[in-house]
mmCIF file with all atom_site columns, C-alpha atoms in Angstrom:
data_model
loop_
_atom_site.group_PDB
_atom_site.id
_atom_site.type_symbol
_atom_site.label_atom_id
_atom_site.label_alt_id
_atom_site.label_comp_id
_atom_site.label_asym_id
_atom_site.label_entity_id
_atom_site.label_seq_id
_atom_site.pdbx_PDB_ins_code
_atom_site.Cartn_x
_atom_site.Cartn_y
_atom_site.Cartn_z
_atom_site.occupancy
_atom_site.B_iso_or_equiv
_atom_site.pdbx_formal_charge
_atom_site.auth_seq_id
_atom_site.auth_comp_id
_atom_site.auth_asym_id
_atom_site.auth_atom_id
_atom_site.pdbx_PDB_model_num
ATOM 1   C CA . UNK O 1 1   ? -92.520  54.663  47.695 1.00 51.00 ? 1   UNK O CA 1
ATOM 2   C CA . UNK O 1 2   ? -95.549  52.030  47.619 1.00 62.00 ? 2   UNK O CA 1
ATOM 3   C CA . UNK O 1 3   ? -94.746  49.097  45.164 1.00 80.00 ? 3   UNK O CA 1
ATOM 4   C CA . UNK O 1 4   ? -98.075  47.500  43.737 1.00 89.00 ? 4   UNK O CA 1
ATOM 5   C CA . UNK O 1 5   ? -98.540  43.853  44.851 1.00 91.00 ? 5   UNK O CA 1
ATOM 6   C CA . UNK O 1 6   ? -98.320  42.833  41.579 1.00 93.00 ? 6   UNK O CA 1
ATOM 7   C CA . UNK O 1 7   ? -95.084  44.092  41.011 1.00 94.00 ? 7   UNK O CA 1
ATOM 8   C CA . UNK O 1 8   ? -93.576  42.126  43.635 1.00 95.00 ? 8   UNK O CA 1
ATOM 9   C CA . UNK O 1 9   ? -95.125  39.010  42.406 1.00 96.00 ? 9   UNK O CA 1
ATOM 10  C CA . UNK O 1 10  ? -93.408  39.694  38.676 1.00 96.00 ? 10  UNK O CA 1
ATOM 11  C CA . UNK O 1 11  ? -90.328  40.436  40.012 1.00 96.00 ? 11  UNK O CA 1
ATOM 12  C CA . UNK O 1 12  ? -90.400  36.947  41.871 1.00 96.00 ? 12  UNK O CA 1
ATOM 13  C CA . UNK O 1 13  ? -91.384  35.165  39.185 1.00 96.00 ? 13  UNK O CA 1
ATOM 14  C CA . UNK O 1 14  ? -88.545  36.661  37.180 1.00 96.00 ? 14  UNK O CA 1
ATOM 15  C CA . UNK O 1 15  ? -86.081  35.827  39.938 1.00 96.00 ? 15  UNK O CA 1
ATOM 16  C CA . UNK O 1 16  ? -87.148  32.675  39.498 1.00 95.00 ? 16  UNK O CA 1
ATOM 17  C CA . UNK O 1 17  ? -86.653  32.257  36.141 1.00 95.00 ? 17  UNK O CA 1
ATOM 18  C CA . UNK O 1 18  ? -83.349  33.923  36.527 1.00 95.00 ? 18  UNK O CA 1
ATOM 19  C CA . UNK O 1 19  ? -82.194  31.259  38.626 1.00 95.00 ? 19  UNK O CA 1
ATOM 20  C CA . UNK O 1 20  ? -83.968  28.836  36.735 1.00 93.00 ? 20  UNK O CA 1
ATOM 21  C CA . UNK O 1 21  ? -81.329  29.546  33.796 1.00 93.00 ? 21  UNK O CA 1
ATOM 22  C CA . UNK O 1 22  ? -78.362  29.507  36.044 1.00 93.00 ? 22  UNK O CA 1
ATOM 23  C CA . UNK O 1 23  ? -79.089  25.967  37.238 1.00 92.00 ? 23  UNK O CA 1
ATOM 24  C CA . UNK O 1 24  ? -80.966  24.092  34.521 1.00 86.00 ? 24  UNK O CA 1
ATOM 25  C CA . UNK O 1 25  ? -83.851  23.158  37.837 1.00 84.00 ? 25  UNK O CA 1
ATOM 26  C CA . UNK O 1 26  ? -86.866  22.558  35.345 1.00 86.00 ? 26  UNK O CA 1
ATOM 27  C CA . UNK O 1 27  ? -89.073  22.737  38.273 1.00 89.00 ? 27  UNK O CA 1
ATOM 28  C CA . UNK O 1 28  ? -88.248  26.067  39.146 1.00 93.00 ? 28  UNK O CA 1
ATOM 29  C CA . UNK O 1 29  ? -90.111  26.889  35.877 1.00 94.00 ? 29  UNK O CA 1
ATOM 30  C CA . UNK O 1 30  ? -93.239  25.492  37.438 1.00 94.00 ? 30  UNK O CA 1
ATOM 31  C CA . UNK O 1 31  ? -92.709  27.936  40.849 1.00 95.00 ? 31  UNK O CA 1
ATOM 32  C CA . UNK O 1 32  ? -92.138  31.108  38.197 1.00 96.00 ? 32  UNK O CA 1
ATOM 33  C CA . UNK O 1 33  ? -95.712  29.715  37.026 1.00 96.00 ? 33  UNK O CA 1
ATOM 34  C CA . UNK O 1 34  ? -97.182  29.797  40.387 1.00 96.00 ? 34  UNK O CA 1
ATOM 35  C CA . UNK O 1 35  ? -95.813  33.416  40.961 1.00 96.00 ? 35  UNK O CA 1
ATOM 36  C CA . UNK O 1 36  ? -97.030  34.628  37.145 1.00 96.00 ? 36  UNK O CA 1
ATOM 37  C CA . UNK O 1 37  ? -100.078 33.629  38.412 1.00 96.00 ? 37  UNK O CA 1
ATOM 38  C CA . UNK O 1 38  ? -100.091 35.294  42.069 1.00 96.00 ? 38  UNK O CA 1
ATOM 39  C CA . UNK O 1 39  ? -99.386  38.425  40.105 1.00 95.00 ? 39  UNK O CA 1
ATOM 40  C CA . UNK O 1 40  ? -102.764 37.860  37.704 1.00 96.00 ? 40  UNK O CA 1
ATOM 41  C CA . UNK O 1 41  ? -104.892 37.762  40.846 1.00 95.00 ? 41  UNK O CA 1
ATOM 42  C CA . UNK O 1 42  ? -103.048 41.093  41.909 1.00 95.00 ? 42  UNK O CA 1
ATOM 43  C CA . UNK O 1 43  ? -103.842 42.620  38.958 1.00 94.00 ? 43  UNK O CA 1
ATOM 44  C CA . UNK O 1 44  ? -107.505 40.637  39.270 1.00 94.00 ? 44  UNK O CA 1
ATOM 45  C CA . UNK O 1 45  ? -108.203 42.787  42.198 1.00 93.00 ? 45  UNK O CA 1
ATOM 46  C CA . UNK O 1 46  ? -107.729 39.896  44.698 1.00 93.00 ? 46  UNK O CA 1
ATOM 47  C CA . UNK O 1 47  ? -106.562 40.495  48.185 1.00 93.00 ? 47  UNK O CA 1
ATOM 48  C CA . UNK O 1 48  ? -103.074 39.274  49.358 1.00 92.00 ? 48  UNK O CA 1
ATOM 49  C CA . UNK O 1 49  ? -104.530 35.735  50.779 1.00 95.00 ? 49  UNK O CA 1
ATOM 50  C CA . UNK O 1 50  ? -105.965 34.393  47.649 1.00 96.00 ? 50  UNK O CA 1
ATOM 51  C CA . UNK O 1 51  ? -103.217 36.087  45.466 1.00 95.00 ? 51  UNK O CA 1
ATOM 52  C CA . UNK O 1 52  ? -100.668 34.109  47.863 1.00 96.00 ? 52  UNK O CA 1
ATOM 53  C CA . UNK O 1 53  ? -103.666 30.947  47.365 1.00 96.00 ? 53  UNK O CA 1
ATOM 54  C CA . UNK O 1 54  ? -103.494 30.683  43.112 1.00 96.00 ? 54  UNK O CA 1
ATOM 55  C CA . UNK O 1 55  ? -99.554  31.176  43.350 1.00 96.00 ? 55  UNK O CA 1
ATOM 56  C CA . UNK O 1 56  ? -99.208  28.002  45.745 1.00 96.00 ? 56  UNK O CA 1
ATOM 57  C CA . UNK O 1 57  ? -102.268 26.265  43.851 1.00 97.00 ? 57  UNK O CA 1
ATOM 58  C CA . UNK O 1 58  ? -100.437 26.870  40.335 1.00 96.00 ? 58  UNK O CA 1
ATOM 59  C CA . UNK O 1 59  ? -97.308  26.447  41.373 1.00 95.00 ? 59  UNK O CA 1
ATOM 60  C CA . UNK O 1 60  ? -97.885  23.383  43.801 1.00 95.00 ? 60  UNK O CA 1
ATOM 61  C CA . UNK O 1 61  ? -100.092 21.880  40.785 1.00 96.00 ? 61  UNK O CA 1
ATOM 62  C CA . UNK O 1 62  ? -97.768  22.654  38.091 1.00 94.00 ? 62  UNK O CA 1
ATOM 63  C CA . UNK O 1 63  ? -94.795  21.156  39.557 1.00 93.00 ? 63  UNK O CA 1
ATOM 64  C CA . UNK O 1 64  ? -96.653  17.992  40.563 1.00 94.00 ? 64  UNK O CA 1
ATOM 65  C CA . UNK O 1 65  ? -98.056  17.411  36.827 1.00 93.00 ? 65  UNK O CA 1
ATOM 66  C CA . UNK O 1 66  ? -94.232  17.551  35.801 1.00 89.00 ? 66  UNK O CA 1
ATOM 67  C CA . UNK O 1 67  ? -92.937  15.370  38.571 1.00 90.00 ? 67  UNK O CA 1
ATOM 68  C CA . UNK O 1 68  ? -95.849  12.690  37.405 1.00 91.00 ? 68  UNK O CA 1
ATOM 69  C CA . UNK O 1 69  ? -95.036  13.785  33.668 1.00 89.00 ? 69  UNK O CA 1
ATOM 70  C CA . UNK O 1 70  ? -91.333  12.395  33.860 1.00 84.00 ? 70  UNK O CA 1
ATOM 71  C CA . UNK O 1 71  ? -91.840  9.201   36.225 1.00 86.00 ? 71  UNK O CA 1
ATOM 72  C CA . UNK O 1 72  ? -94.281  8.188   33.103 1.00 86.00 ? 72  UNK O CA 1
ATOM 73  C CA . UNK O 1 73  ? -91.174  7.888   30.995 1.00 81.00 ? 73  UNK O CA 1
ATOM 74  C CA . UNK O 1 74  ? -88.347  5.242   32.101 1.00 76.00 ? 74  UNK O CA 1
ATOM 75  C CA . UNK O 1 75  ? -85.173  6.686   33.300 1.00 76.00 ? 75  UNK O CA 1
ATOM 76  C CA . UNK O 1 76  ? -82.359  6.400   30.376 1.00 72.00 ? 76  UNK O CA 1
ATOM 77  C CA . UNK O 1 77  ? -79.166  4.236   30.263 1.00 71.00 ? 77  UNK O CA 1
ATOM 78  C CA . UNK O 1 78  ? -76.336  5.211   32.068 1.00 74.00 ? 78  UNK O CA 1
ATOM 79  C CA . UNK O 1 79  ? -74.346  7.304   29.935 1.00 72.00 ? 79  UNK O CA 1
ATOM 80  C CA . UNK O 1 80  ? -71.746  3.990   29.914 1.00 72.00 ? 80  UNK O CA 1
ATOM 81  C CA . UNK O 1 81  ? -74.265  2.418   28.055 1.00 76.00 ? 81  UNK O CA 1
ATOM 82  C CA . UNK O 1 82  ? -76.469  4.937   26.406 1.00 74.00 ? 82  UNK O CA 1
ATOM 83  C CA . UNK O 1 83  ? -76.253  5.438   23.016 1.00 77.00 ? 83  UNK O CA 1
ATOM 84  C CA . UNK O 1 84  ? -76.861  9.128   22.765 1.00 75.00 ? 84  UNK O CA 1
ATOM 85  C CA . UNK O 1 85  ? -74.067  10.192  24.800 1.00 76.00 ? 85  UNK O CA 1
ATOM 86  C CA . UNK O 1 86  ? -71.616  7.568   23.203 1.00 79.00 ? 86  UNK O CA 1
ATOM 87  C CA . UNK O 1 87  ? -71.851  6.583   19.583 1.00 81.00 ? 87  UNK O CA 1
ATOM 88  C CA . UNK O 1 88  ? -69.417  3.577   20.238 1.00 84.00 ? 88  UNK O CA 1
ATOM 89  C CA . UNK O 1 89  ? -72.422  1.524   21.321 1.00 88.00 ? 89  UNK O CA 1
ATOM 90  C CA . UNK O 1 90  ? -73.834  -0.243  19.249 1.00 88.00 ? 90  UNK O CA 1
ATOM 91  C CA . UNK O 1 91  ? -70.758  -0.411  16.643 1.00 89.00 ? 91  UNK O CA 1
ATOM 92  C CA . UNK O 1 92  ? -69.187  -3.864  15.428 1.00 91.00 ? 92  UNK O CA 1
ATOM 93  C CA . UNK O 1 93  ? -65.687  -5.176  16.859 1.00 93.00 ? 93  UNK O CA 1
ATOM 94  C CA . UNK O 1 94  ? -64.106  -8.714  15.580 1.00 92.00 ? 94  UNK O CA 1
ATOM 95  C CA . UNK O 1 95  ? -62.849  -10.441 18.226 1.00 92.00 ? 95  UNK O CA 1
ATOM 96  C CA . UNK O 1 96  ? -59.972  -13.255 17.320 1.00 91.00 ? 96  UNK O CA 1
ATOM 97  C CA . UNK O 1 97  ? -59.494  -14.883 20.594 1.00 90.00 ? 97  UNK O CA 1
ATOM 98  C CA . UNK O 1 98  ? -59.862  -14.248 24.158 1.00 91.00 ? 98  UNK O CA 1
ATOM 99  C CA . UNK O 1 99  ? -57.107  -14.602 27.125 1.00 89.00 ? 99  UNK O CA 1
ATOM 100 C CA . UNK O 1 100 ? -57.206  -16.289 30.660 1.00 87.00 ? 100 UNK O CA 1
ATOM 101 C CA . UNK O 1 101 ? -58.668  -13.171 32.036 1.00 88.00 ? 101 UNK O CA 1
ATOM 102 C CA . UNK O 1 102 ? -61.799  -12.861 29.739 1.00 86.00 ? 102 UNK O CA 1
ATOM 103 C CA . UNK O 1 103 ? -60.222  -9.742  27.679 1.00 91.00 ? 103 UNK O CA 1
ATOM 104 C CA . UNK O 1 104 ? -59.400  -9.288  24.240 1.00 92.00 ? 104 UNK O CA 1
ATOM 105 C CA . UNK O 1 105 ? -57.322  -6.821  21.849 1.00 93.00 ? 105 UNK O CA 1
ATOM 106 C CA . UNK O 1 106 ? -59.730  -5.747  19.492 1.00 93.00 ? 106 UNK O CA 1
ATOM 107 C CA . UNK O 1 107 ? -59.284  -3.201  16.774 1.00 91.00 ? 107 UNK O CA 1
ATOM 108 C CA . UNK O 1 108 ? -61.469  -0.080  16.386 1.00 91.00 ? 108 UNK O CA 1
ATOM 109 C CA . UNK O 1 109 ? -61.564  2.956   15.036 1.00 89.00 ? 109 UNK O CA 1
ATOM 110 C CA . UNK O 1 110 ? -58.186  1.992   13.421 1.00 89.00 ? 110 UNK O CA 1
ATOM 111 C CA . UNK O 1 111 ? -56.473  1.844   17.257 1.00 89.00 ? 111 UNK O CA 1
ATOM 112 C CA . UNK O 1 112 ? -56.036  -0.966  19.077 1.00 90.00 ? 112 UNK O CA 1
ATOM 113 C CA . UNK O 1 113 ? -58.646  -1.246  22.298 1.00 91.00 ? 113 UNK O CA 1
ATOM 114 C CA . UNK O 1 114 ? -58.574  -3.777  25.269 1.00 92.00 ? 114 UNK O CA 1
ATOM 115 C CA . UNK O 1 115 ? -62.456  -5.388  25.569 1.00 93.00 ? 115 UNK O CA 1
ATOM 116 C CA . UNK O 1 116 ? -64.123  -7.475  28.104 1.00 92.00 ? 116 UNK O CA 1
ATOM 117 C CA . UNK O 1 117 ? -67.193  -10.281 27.994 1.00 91.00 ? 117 UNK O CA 1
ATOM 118 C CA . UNK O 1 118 ? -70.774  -8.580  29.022 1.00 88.00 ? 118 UNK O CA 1
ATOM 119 C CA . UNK O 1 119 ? -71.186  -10.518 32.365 1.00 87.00 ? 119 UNK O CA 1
ATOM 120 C CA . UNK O 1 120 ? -72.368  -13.529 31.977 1.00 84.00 ? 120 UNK O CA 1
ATOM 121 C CA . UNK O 1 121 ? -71.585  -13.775 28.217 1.00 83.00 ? 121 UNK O CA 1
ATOM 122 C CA . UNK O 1 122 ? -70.376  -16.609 26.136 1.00 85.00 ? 122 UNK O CA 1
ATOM 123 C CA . UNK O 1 123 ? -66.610  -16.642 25.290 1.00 84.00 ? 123 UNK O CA 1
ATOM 124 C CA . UNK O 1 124 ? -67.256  -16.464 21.453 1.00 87.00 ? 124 UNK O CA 1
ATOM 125 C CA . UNK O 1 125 ? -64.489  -15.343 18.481 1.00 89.00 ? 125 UNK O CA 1
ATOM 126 C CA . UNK O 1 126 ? -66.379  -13.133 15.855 1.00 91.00 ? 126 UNK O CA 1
ATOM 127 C CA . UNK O 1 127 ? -68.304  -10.635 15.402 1.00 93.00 ? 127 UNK O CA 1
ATOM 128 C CA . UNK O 1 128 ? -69.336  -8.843  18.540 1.00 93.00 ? 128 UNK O CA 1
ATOM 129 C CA . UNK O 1 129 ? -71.723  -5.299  19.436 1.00 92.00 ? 129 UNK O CA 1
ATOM 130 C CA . UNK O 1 130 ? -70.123  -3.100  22.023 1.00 92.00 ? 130 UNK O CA 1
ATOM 131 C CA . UNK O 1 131 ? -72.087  -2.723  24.950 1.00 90.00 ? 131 UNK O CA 1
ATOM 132 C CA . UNK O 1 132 ? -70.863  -0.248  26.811 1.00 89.00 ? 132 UNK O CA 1
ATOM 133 C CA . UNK O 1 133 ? -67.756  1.992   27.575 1.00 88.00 ? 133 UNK O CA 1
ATOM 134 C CA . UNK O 1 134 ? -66.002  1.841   30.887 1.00 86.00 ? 134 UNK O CA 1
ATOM 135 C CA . UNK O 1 135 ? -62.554  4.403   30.471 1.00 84.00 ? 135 UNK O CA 1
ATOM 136 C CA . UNK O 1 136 ? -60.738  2.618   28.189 1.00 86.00 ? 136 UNK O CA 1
ATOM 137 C CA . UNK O 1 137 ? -62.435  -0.882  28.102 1.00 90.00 ? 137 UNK O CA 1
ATOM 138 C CA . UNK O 1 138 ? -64.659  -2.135  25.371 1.00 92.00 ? 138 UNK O CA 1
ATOM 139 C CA . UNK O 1 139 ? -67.378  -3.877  26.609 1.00 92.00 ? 139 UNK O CA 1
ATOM 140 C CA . UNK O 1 140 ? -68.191  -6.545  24.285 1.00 93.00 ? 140 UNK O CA 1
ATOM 141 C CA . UNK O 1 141 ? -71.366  -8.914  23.585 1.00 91.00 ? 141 UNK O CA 1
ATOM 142 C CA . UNK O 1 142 ? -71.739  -11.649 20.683 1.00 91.00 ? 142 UNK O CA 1
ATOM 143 C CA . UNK O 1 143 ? -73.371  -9.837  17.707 1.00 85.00 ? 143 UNK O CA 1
ATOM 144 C CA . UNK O 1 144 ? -76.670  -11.547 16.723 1.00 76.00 ? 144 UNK O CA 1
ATOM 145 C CA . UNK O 1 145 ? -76.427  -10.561 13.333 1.00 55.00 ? 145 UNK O CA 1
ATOM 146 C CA . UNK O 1 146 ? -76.850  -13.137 11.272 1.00 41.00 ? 146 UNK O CA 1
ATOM 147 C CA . UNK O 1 147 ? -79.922  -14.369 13.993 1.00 39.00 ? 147 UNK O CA 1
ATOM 148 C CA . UNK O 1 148 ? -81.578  -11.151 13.356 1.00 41.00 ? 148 UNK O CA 1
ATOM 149 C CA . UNK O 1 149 ? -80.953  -11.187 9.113  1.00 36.00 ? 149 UNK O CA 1
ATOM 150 C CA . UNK O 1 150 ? -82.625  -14.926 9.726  1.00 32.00 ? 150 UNK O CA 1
ATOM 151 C CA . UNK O 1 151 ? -85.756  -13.641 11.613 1.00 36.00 ? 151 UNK O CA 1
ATOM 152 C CA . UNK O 1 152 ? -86.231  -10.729 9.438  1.00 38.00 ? 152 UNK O CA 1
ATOM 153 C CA . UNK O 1 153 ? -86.198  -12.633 6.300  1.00 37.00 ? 153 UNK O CA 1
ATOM 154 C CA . UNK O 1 154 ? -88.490  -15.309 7.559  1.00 37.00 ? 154 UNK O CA 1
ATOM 155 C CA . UNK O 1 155 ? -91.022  -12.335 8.584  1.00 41.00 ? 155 UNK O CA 1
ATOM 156 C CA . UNK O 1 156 ? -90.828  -10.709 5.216  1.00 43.00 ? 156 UNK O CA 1
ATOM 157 C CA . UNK O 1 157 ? -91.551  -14.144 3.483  1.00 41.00 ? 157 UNK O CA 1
ATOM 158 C CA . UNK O 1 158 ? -94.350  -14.978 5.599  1.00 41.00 ? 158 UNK O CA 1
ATOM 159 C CA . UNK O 1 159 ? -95.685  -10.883 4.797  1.00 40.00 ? 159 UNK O CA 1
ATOM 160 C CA . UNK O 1 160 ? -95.181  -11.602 1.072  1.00 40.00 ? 160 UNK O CA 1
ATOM 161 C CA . UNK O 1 161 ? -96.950  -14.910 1.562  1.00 40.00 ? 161 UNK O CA 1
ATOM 162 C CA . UNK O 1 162 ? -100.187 -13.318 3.247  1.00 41.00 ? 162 UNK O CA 1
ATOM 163 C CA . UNK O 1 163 ? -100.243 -10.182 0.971  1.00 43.00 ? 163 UNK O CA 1
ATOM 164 C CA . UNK O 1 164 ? -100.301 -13.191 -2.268 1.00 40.00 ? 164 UNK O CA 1
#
């Protein structure tokens, strides 16, 4: 049984994608590229050398416009941090006093949670933004609230002003 060229370079790229869909390896996308393309030049009439030449030119290419593609956007938070895997960040806690070891019994989500100063943060009562979550901590910073309502309304004043 002969098996055409291109048929070898289909079923390759279908491994490929195969595999691609059991790991989640974007890039692997990219090599079933190459390999769609090794099997075009079979079916151009190509010999084996420059069918085996636009699969590693395609491929090689593709995968190094995604690699640049990605490094041109910055990495995201770590998921402790990131709002998109926790919706806790971001959210308002009132703190009413902190202890000797910088924590504080906060209450959120109508339970009561231990939190801790951001690093390097002042030891203020009141309102405060969670951070970040580490296990069962609430990582607390001062909320800037009523800084930001303050800036806000001087910039629409000074919009209203210039559009007068």
């Amino acid at each position: 049984m002969d098996i055409a060229h291109a048929t070898i370079w289909w079923v390759a790229a279908g491994l490929a994608v195969a595999v691609e869909l059991a790991t989640g390896t974007f890039y692997l996308l990219m090599i079933a590229l190459g390999l769609a393309s090794g099997a075009l030049a079979a079916h151009l009439g190509l010999g084996g050398a420059m069918q085996v030449v636009a699969a590693a030119a395609v491929g090689s290419g593709a995968t190094a416009l995604w690699h640049w593609k990605r490094m041109q956007h910055p990495r995201s938070l770590p998921a402790r941090e990131n709002r998109d895997v926790n919706l806790d960040i971001g959210e308002t806690v009132h703190v009413d006093g902190w202890a000797a070891d910088d924590t504080a019994r906060v209450t959120y989500r109508g339970a009561g949670w231990t939190a801790r100063r951001q690093p390097g943060g002042p030891a203020e009562t009141g309102a405060h933004r969670i951070v970040a979550v580490e296990g069962n901590w609430l990582v607390v910073a001062p909320s800037q609230a009523g800084s930001l309502l303050t800036s806000c309304t001087a910039a629409d004043d000074t919009s209203t002003r210039s559009l007068s």
